[in-house]
Short mmCIF file of C-alpha atoms and ligand atoms in Angstrom, two decimals:
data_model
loop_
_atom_site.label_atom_id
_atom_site.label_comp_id
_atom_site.label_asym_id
_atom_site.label_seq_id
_atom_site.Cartn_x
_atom_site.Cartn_y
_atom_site.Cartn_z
CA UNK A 1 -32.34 16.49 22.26
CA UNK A 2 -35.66 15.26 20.85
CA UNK A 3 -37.30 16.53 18.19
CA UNK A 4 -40.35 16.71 20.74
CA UNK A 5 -38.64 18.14 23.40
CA UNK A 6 -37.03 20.59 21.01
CA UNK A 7 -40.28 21.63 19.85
CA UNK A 8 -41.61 22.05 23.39
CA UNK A 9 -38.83 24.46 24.32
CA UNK A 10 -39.29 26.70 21.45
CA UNK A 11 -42.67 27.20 22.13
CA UNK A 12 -42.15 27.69 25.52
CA UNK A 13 -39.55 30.44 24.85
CA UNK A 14 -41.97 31.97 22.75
CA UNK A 15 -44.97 31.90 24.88
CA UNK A 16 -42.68 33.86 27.31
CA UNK A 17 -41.67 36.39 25.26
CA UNK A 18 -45.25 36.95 23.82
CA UNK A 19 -46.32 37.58 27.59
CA UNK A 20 -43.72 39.37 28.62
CA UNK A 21 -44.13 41.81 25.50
CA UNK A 22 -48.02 42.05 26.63
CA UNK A 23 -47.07 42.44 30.11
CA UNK A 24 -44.18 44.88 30.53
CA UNK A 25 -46.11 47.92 28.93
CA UNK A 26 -48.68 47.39 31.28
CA UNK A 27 -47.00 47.02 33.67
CA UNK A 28 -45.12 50.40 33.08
CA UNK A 29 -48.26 52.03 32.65
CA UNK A 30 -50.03 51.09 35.87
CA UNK A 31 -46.29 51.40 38.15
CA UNK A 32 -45.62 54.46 40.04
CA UNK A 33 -42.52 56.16 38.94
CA UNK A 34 -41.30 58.45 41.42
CA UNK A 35 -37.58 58.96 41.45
CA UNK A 36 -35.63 62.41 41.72
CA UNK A 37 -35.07 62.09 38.32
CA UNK A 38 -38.09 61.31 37.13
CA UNK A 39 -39.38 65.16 38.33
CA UNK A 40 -37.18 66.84 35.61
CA UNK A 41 -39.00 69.14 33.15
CA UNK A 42 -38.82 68.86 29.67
CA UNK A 43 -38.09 72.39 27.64
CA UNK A 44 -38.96 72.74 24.12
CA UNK A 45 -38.36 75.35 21.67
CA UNK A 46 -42.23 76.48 19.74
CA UNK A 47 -40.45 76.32 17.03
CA UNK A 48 -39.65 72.67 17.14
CA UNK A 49 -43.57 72.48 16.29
CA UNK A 50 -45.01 74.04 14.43
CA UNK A 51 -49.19 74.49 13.98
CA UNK A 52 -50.49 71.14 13.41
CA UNK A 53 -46.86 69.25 13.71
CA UNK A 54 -46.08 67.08 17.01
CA UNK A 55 -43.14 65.73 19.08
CA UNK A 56 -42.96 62.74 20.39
CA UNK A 57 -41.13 63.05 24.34
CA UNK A 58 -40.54 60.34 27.19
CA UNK A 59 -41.58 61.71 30.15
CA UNK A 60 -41.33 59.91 33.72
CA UNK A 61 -40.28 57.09 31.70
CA UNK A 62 -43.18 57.08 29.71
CA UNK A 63 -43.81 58.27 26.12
CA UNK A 64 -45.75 61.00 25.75
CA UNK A 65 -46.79 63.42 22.55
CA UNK A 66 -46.94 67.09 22.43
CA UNK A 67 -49.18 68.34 19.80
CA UNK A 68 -49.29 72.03 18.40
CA UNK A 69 -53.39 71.90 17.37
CA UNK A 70 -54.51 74.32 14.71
CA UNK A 71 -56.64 76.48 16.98
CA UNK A 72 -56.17 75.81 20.73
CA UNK A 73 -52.16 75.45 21.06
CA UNK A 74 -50.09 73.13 22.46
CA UNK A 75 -51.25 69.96 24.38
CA UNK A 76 -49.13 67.12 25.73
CA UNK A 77 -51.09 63.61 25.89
CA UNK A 78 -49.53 60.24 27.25
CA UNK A 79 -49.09 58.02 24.08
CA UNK A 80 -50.09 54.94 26.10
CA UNK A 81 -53.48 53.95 25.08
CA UNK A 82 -55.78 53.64 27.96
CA UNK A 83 -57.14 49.79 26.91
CA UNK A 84 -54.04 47.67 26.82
CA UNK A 85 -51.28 50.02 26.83
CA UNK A 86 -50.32 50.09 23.08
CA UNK A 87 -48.80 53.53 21.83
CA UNK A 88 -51.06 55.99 20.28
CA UNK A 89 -50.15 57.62 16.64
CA UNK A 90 -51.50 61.35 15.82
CA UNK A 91 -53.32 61.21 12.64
CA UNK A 92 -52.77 64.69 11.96
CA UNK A 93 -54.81 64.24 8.68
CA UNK A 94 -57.82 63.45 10.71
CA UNK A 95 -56.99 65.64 13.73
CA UNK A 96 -57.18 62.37 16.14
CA UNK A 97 -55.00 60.18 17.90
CA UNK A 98 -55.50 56.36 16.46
CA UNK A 99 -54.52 53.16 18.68
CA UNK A 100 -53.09 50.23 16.28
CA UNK A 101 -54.24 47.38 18.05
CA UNK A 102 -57.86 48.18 18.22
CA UNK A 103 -58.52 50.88 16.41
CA UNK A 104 -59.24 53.31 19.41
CA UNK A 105 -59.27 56.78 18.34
CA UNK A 106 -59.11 60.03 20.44
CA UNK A 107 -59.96 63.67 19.88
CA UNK A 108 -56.67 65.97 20.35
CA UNK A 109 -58.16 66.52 23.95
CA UNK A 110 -57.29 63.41 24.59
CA UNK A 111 -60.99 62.31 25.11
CA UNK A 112 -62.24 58.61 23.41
CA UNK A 113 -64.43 59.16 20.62
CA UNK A 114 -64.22 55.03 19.06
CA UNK A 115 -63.47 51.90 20.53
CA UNK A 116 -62.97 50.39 23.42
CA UNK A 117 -60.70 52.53 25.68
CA UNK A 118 -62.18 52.70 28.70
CA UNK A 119 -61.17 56.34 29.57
CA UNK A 120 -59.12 59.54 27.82
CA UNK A 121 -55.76 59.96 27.50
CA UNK A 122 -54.07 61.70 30.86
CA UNK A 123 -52.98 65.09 29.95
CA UNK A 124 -49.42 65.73 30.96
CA UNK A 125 -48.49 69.70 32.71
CA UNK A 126 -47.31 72.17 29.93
CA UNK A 127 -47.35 75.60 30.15
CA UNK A 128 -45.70 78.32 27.47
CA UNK A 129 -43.05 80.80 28.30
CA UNK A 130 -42.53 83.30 25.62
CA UNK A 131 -40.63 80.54 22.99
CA UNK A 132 -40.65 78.06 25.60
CA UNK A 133 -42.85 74.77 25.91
CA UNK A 134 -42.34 73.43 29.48
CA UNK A 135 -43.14 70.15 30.38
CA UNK A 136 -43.89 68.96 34.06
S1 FES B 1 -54.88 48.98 23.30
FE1 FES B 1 -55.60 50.77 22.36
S2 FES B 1 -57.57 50.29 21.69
FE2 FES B 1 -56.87 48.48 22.63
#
């Protein structure tokens, strides 16, 4: 093989992984799941998080964050920013939920208070059951 045609191939491989790395959260975002299994709940101890901690969960496939806030109690927030899909990291320091790739931020409602996502974070079903967190 050519040194040309070598080079071509390469950068061809890697111009399909860069897309498909781009596209395949996205496309896992915006796809209904809706399996049997997919409707399972998700049971947590409280004590797995404590005030101001977190847990990070996959839920319907998709990742998802349970946060024990300081004064309102437990929330559970999809991790999938709602720009272009990256995953969200609590800054429990700061109280917010930060986006890497462009520096979105949320409050720990899941509402946007910087950059450019378009629209909060979707609030996933929890409710508390004496020392149980259920999910879903
Ligand atoms: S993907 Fe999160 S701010 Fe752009």
């Amino acid at each position: 093989m050519k040194r040309r045609n070598f080079l071509k191939a390469l950068m061809g491989v890697f111009g399909t992984v860069s897309v498909a790395s781009f596209a395949y959260p996205l496309i896992r975002y915006l796809a209904p799941s809706g399996s049997a299994a997919d409707q399972k709940k998700i049971v947590l101890s409280k004590q797995e998080i404590p005030i101001g901690g977190s847990k990070v969960i996959v839920f319907h496939e998709r990742p998802a964050i349970v946060i024990n806030r300081p004064d309102k109690g437990f929330i559970v927030l999809s991790k999938v920013c709602t720009h272009l899909g990256c995953l969200v990291e609590y800054a429990k320091d700061r109280n917010v939920l930060v986006c890497p790739c462009h520096a979105g931020t949320f409050d720990l409602e899941g509402n946007v208070i910087s950059g450019p996502p378009p629209k909060p974070l979707p609030k996933l079903p929890l409710r508390v059951e004496g020392e149980q967190i259920i999910i879903g």
